[in-house]
Amino acid sequence: MDFKFKKSLGQNFLIDKNILEKIAASACIEQNSLVIEVGPGSGNLTKYLSVAATNVLCYEIDTRLEEILSEELYEYHNVKIIFDDFLKRDIKSDIAEFSYDNLYLVANLPYYITTPIIEKVIDSDLPFKRITIMIQKEVGERLMAHPKTREYGSITVYLNYYFDIKNEFIVSRNAFIPKPNVDSIVISLIRKDEKLYLKDKNVFNRLLKDSFKFKRKTIRNNLKNYDLNLVSEVLEHNGYNLSTRAEELPLEVFVELANNIK
Ligand code: SAM
């Protein structure tokens, strides 16, 4: 393939067929499905998704890939590609033309925008049944972290509210061209059927960002602009206090805090 990879677009293409197959299998795609793929690149993974899914909708920012993709996916009739920045799209209106019972997102993500993509997908409120993504290994470890570990952060708590996170498998940097400087991991986010009651998502999101703002600081310091009496009450009731650090608090406590602060 005569193609100049752009590092700035996270263009590391996966060339190991076994791994591509394993990613598609990890997605557990069921009948009557729509699969969204962010960044098809040259269509390596898309082909496997096309076979497993009823329809595949891809977003690719790099229009230089148009010709390669139309050649590579010539025989894959259930694939539609939108050449645009995924972060700028209104996913809901893009998928309005499809009918489906099961919605998925499967992607070897461009790593420079991993968090914005995940946040966009969750904030879209679309009923993704399962999200199977390849991301940088260190980021994956953060998303799967437990309280009281260095990796545990606001994004961990945020994701855990919505999903159970499954570690699928690690992928060596040697499986890509060009070879990146980091190893990767494939994880699946599996929608939780029973979520904790949350009064206001925006309050929850803001609380998480503020609580983890300075990781070494206590809740008293990070939440000094909140009503500390209310915060303290919830913390004490759960066996913590204002000197606790955010990284020690489990999801349930953040949810209770969000439901009780103004
Ligand atoms: N799916 C291919 C594979 O597995 O070999 C390529 C994956 S590569 C890691 C990431 C892809 O995302 C690239 O094709 C890149 O051009 C595309 N991309 C980068 N930023 C994007 C954005 N904002 N919206 C849509 N696609 C983007």
Coordinates of C-alpha atoms in Angstrom, one line a residue, residues 7-100:
K7 CA 1.3 10.4 13.0
S8 CA -0.9 13.4 13.9
L9 CA -4.0 11.4 13.0
G10 CA -3.0 8.4 15.1
Q11 CA -2.5 6.3 11.9
N12 CA -1.1 3.0 13.0
F13 CA -2.8 0.3 11.0
L14 CA -3.3 -3.2 12.4
I15 CA -1.9 -5.8 10.1
D16 CA -2.2 -9.0 12.1
K17 CA -5.2 -10.9 10.8
N18 CA -5.5 -13.0 13.9
I19 CA -5.9 -9.9 16.0
L20 CA -8.3 -8.3 13.7
E21 CA -10.4 -11.4 13.9
K22 CA -10.2 -11.5 17.6
I23 CA -11.3 -7.9 18.0
A24 CA -14.4 -8.6 15.8
A25 CA -15.1 -11.7 17.9
S26 CA -14.7 -9.8 21.2
A27 CA -17.4 -7.4 20.0
C28 CA -20.0 -10.2 20.4
I29 CA -22.2 -8.8 17.6
E30 CA -25.7 -10.2 17.6
Q31 CA -28.5 -10.2 15.0
N32 CA -29.9 -7.1 13.4
S33 CA -27.0 -5.0 14.4
L34 CA -25.5 -1.6 13.5
V35 CA -21.8 -1.3 14.2
I36 CA -20.1 2.1 14.3
E37 CA -16.4 2.1 13.5
V38 CA -14.3 5.2 14.2
G39 CA -11.2 5.4 11.9
P40 CA -11.4 2.5 9.4
G41 CA -8.0 3.4 8.0
S42 CA -7.6 1.0 5.0
G43 CA -10.6 -1.1 6.0
N44 CA -8.6 -3.9 7.8
L45 CA -11.0 -4.3 10.7
T46 CA -14.0 -3.1 8.7
K47 CA -14.0 -6.2 6.6
Y48 CA -14.4 -8.5 9.7
L49 CA -17.1 -6.2 11.1
S50 CA -19.0 -6.2 7.8
V51 CA -19.2 -10.0 7.9
A52 CA -20.4 -10.1 11.5
A53 CA -22.9 -7.1 11.3
T54 CA -26.0 -6.2 9.5
N55 CA -24.7 -2.7 8.8
V56 CA -21.5 -0.9 9.5
L57 CA -21.1 2.9 9.6
C58 CA -17.6 4.2 9.6
Y59 CA -16.2 7.7 10.2
E60 CA -12.8 8.5 8.6
I61 CA -11.3 11.9 8.9
D62 CA -8.6 11.4 6.2
T63 CA -10.0 11.8 2.7
R64 CA -6.8 10.5 1.2
L65 CA -8.1 7.1 2.2
E66 CA -11.2 7.4 0.0
E67 CA -9.8 5.6 -3.0
I68 CA -8.1 2.8 -0.9
L69 CA -11.3 2.2 1.0
S70 CA -13.5 2.0 -2.0
E71 CA -11.2 -0.5 -3.5
E72 CA -10.7 -2.6 -0.4
L73 CA -14.4 -2.6 0.5
Y74 CA -15.7 -3.0 -3.0
E75 CA -17.4 -6.2 -2.2
Y76 CA -18.6 -5.2 1.3
H77 CA -22.0 -3.8 0.5
N78 CA -23.2 -3.1 4.0
V79 CA -20.5 -0.6 4.8
K80 CA -21.2 3.2 4.7
I81 CA -18.3 5.6 5.2
I82 CA -18.6 9.2 6.3
F83 CA -15.4 11.2 5.6
D84 CA -15.4 13.6 8.5
D85 CA -14.2 14.2 12.0
F86 CA -16.1 11.9 14.2
L87 CA -15.9 14.4 17.1
K88 CA -17.9 16.9 15.0
R89 CA -20.7 14.6 14.0
D90 CA -24.2 14.3 15.3
I91 CA -24.2 10.5 15.6
K92 CA -27.9 10.3 16.3
S93 CA -28.9 11.9 13.0
D94 CA -26.2 9.9 11.1
I95 CA -27.7 6.6 12.2
A96 CA -31.3 7.6 11.8
E97 CA -31.4 5.9 8.4
F98 CA -30.6 2.5 9.9
S99 CA -33.0 0.2 11.7
Y100 CA -31.3 -2.1 14.2

